[in-house]
Short mmCIF file of C-alpha atoms in Angstrom, two decimals:
data_model
loop_
_atom_site.label_atom_id
_atom_site.label_comp_id
_atom_site.label_asym_id
_atom_site.label_seq_id
_atom_site.Cartn_x
_atom_site.Cartn_y
_atom_site.Cartn_z
CA MET A 894 8.77 4.25 3.38
CA SER A 895 8.02 5.05 7.03
CA HIS A 896 7.02 1.98 9.01
CA LYS A 897 4.47 4.13 10.87
CA MET A 898 2.34 4.48 7.77
CA VAL A 899 -0.50 2.01 7.34
CA ILE A 900 -1.51 1.54 3.70
CA ARG A 901 -5.27 1.02 3.33
CA VAL A 902 -6.07 -1.29 0.42
CA VAL A 903 -9.22 -2.31 -1.45
CA VAL A 904 -9.00 -5.49 -3.54
CA ALA A 905 -11.29 -6.03 -6.53
CA GLU A 906 -11.31 -9.57 -7.94
CA ASP A 907 -14.32 -11.59 -9.09
CA SER A 908 -12.69 -14.98 -8.40
CA TYR A 909 -13.36 -15.90 -4.78
CA LEU A 910 -10.27 -18.09 -4.59
CA ILE A 911 -7.93 -15.39 -5.90
CA ARG A 912 -9.60 -12.71 -3.78
CA GLU A 913 -9.24 -14.88 -0.69
CA GLY A 914 -5.65 -15.63 -1.62
CA LEU A 915 -4.90 -11.92 -1.86
CA ARG A 916 -6.58 -11.35 1.50
CA LEU A 917 -4.44 -14.00 3.17
CA LEU A 918 -1.29 -12.75 1.44
CA LEU A 919 -1.86 -9.13 2.46
CA ALA A 920 -2.64 -10.23 6.01
CA THR A 921 1.00 -11.32 6.29
CA GLN A 922 2.25 -7.85 5.42
CA ASP A 923 2.84 -5.40 8.25
CA TYR A 924 1.38 -1.92 7.75
CA VAL A 925 -0.97 -3.08 4.95
CA ASP A 926 -4.64 -2.97 5.96
CA LEU A 927 -7.14 -4.67 3.61
CA VAL A 928 -10.25 -2.57 4.23
CA ALA A 929 -12.49 -4.23 1.61
CA GLY A 930 -12.61 -7.07 -0.89
CA VAL A 931 -15.13 -6.77 -3.73
CA ALA A 932 -16.09 -8.77 -6.81
CA SER A 933 -17.45 -6.29 -9.37
CA LEU A 934 -16.95 -2.80 -10.77
CA PRO A 935 -20.05 -1.32 -9.09
CA GLU A 936 -18.92 -2.72 -5.73
CA LEU A 937 -15.43 -1.32 -6.29
CA THR A 938 -16.75 2.13 -7.12
CA ALA A 939 -18.92 2.14 -4.00
CA ALA A 940 -16.07 0.91 -1.77
CA VAL A 941 -13.68 3.58 -3.00
CA ASP A 942 -16.26 6.34 -2.59
CA GLU A 943 -17.05 5.18 0.94
CA LEU A 944 -13.60 4.22 2.23
CA THR A 945 -11.16 6.34 0.17
CA PRO A 946 -8.30 3.82 0.38
CA ASP A 947 -4.65 4.56 -0.37
CA VAL A 948 -4.41 1.82 -3.00
CA VAL A 949 -6.75 -0.27 -5.15
CA VAL A 950 -5.57 -3.69 -6.30
CA THR A 951 -7.84 -4.69 -9.18
CA ASP A 952 -8.21 -7.35 -11.82
CA VAL A 953 -8.33 -6.12 -15.42
CA ARG A 954 -11.61 -7.95 -16.06
CA MET A 955 -14.57 -7.85 -13.69
CA PRO A 956 -18.35 -8.10 -13.80
CA PRO A 957 -20.58 -6.84 -15.20
CA GLY A 958 -18.80 -6.96 -18.57
CA ASP A 959 -15.66 -9.04 -17.90
CA GLN A 960 -13.74 -6.93 -20.42
CA ASP A 961 -11.52 -4.04 -19.31
CA GLU A 962 -13.29 -2.78 -16.18
CA GLY A 963 -10.08 -2.49 -14.16
CA ILE A 964 -8.41 -0.27 -16.74
CA ARG A 965 -11.51 1.88 -17.16
CA PHE A 966 -11.75 2.24 -13.39
CA ALA A 967 -8.10 3.35 -13.20
CA GLU A 968 -8.70 5.88 -15.98
CA ALA A 969 -11.70 7.32 -14.12
CA LEU A 970 -9.86 7.28 -10.80
CA ALA A 971 -7.07 9.43 -12.26
CA ARG A 972 -9.68 12.17 -12.60
CA SER A 973 -11.82 11.62 -9.49
CA HIS A 974 -9.21 10.48 -6.92
CA PRO A 975 -5.75 11.19 -8.35
CA ARG A 976 -4.02 10.45 -5.04
CA ILE A 977 -5.23 6.83 -4.89
CA GLY A 978 -2.70 4.36 -6.27
CA VAL A 979 -3.76 1.49 -8.52
CA VAL A 980 -2.19 -1.93 -8.99
CA VAL A 981 -3.75 -3.69 -11.98
CA LEU A 982 -3.48 -7.48 -12.19
CA SER A 983 -3.84 -9.34 -15.47
CA GLN A 984 -4.15 -13.05 -16.13
CA HIS A 985 -2.72 -12.70 -19.64
CA LEU A 986 0.05 -10.72 -21.28
CA GLU A 987 -1.86 -7.77 -22.76
CA PRO A 988 0.59 -4.92 -23.50
CA GLU A 989 -2.12 -2.63 -24.85
CA TRP A 990 -3.83 -2.57 -21.46
CA ALA A 991 -0.57 -1.47 -19.85
CA LEU A 992 -0.30 1.35 -22.36
CA ARG A 993 -3.85 2.46 -21.56
CA LEU A 994 -3.16 2.34 -17.83
CA PHE A 995 -0.18 4.69 -18.16
CA ALA A 996 -1.72 6.93 -20.83
CA THR A 997 -3.33 9.15 -18.17
CA GLY A 998 -0.06 9.37 -16.23
CA ALA A 999 2.45 6.96 -14.75
CA ALA A 1000 2.27 8.31 -11.20
CA GLY A 1001 0.85 5.82 -8.73
CA ARG A 1002 0.24 3.05 -11.26
CA ALA A 1003 1.44 -0.56 -11.45
CA TYR A 1004 0.69 -3.34 -13.92
CA LEU A 1005 1.52 -6.92 -12.90
CA LEU A 1006 0.73 -10.35 -14.22
CA LYS A 1007 -1.27 -12.45 -11.79
CA GLU A 1008 1.46 -15.05 -11.72
CA ARG A 1009 3.49 -12.52 -9.73
CA VAL A 1010 1.02 -12.05 -6.89
CA GLY A 1011 2.12 -15.22 -5.13
CA ASP A 1012 5.31 -13.33 -4.36
CA ALA A 1013 4.37 -11.28 -1.29
CA ALA A 1014 7.49 -9.13 -1.57
CA GLN A 1015 6.73 -8.14 -5.18
CA LEU A 1016 3.09 -7.35 -4.43
CA ARG A 1017 4.08 -5.29 -1.43
CA HIS A 1018 6.69 -3.48 -3.52
CA ALA A 1019 4.00 -2.55 -6.05
CA ILE A 1020 1.61 -1.36 -3.33
CA GLU A 1021 4.27 0.71 -1.59
CA SER A 1022 5.50 2.15 -4.89
CA VAL A 1023 2.09 3.39 -6.07
CA THR A 1024 1.37 4.77 -2.59
CA ALA A 1025 4.48 6.92 -2.93
CA GLY A 1026 3.52 7.99 -6.47
CA GLY A 1027 5.86 5.52 -8.14
CA THR A 1028 5.40 3.17 -11.07
CA VAL A 1029 5.83 -0.58 -11.54
CA LEU A 1030 5.56 -2.41 -14.85
CA ASP A 1031 5.92 -6.17 -15.07
CA PRO A 1032 9.20 -7.11 -16.79
CA LEU A 1033 7.41 -9.59 -19.07
CA VAL A 1034 5.14 -6.80 -20.30
CA VAL A 1035 8.13 -4.57 -20.98
CA GLU A 1036 9.74 -7.39 -22.96
CA ALA A 1037 6.58 -7.92 -25.03
CA LEU A 1038 6.28 -4.21 -25.76
CA VAL A 1039 9.90 -3.91 -26.79
CA GLN A 1040 9.71 -6.97 -29.05
CA ALA A 1041 6.55 -5.68 -30.70
CA ARG A 1042 8.06 -2.27 -31.25
CA THR A 1043 11.32 -3.58 -32.68
CA ARG A 1044 9.30 -5.32 -35.42
CA HIS A 1045 8.33 -1.89 -36.71
CA ALA A 1046 10.65 0.57 -38.43
CA PRO A 1047 11.85 3.16 -37.96
CA SER A 1048 12.06 2.69 -34.22
CA PRO A 1049 13.52 5.00 -31.58
CA LEU A 1050 15.08 1.85 -30.13
CA SER A 1051 17.50 1.84 -33.05
CA ARG A 1052 19.10 4.94 -31.55
CA LEU A 1053 20.02 3.12 -28.36
CA THR A 1054 23.01 0.94 -27.63
CA PRO A 1055 22.34 -2.60 -26.36
CA ARG A 1056 23.34 -1.52 -22.85
CA GLU A 1057 21.01 1.51 -22.98
CA ARG A 1058 18.16 -0.78 -24.03
CA GLN A 1059 18.96 -3.09 -21.15
CA VAL A 1060 19.00 -0.23 -18.64
CA LEU A 1061 15.79 1.21 -20.09
CA ALA A 1062 13.93 -2.09 -19.69
CA LEU A 1063 14.96 -2.25 -16.03
CA VAL A 1064 13.95 1.39 -15.48
CA ALA A 1065 10.49 0.56 -16.81
CA THR A 1066 10.04 -2.21 -14.25
CA GLY A 1067 10.42 0.37 -11.48
CA LEU A 1068 13.97 -0.38 -10.37
CA SER A 1069 16.01 2.43 -8.85
CA ASN A 1070 19.44 3.42 -10.17
CA ALA A 1071 21.05 1.55 -7.27
CA ALA A 1072 19.06 -1.60 -8.02
CA ILE A 1073 20.00 -1.41 -11.72
CA MET A 1074 23.62 -0.91 -10.71
CA ASN A 1075 23.53 -4.12 -8.69
CA ARG A 1076 21.62 -6.09 -11.32
CA LEU A 1077 24.01 -5.18 -14.17
CA VAL A 1078 27.18 -4.88 -12.08
CA LEU A 1079 27.73 -1.26 -13.09
CA THR A 1080 28.71 1.84 -11.17
CA GLU A 1081 25.88 4.21 -10.28
CA ARG A 1082 27.56 6.89 -12.39
CA ALA A 1083 27.50 4.56 -15.40
CA VAL A 1084 23.78 3.91 -14.89
CA GLU A 1085 23.11 7.65 -14.69
CA LYS A 1086 25.07 8.23 -17.92
CA HIS A 1087 23.09 5.54 -19.75
CA ILE A 1088 19.78 7.01 -18.57
CA THR A 1089 20.79 10.57 -19.50
CA SER A 1090 21.90 9.40 -22.94
CA THR A 1091 18.67 7.44 -23.44
CA LEU A 1092 16.51 10.45 -22.54
CA ALA A 1093 18.39 12.55 -25.07
CA LYS A 1094 18.16 9.95 -27.84
CA LEU A 1095 14.41 9.60 -27.28
CA ASP A 1096 14.02 13.39 -27.43
CA LEU A 1097 13.16 13.65 -23.73
CA ASP A 1098 14.59 16.58 -21.83
CA PRO A 1099 17.31 15.17 -19.53
CA HIS A 1100 16.76 18.14 -17.21
CA ASP A 1101 13.00 17.59 -16.92
CA THR A 1102 12.19 17.49 -13.22
CA GLN A 1103 9.10 15.31 -13.62
CA VAL A 1104 9.59 12.16 -11.56
CA HIS A 1105 8.09 9.87 -14.17
CA ARG A 1106 10.17 10.88 -17.18
CA ARG A 1107 11.95 7.57 -16.62
CA VAL A 1108 8.82 5.60 -17.41
CA GLN A 1109 7.95 7.97 -20.24
CA ALA A 1110 11.28 7.02 -21.81
CA VAL A 1111 9.76 3.59 -22.37
CA LEU A 1112 6.18 4.59 -23.17
CA VAL A 1113 7.08 7.37 -25.64
CA TYR A 1114 8.27 4.88 -28.22
CA LEU A 1115 5.80 2.14 -27.37
CA SER A 1116 2.59 4.15 -27.28
CA SER A 1117 2.14 4.20 -31.06
CA ASN A 1118 2.10 0.39 -31.19
CA ASN A 1119 -0.69 -1.77 -29.80
CA SER A 1120 0.25 -5.14 -31.21
#
């Protein structure tokens, strides 16, 4: 990402302490400009309409209902402002919310557990990724989805080798081929072969030019399961 680009961010979090913590954390990040901090869905909607930020960082649950306002906002934003990235933060491991977030498209979407936001580098990575149209999915959520899916048969996972499953889980967290190569101590060519094989086994066109077919490789066999 060019260091000349300032990313304008709106944070939506009803807890004052967490909202203030995010403000202080983002203040330490060069080229990230927190343009507004709000505490409810109506305030978030108004801030986005007025300021048109590059990224929204939002809690899953906010007033007035404290249910799934963050996910519903992301779903609406995909239609009204498709170029605005969204980073959804969740206090609890709720795989079904992640599936809903990506159901309208993986581009510019990230889902992280709140326990991750103390890591400035990880939060910045998520913000920069969604700004560029990328995708980030918390590794713990991927693990929960995979475990839930493997309890059901037949599963597309059964078509994959253990190494392909391992590579696929890392792909879903937003890692690049080079990062996967380093993590698993493989050659980049080997990573590419595993990904190509996985796409074929999951009936995804390996020649599809859509950027987010990598994430779809995970969601295609998880989307039918909400447990």
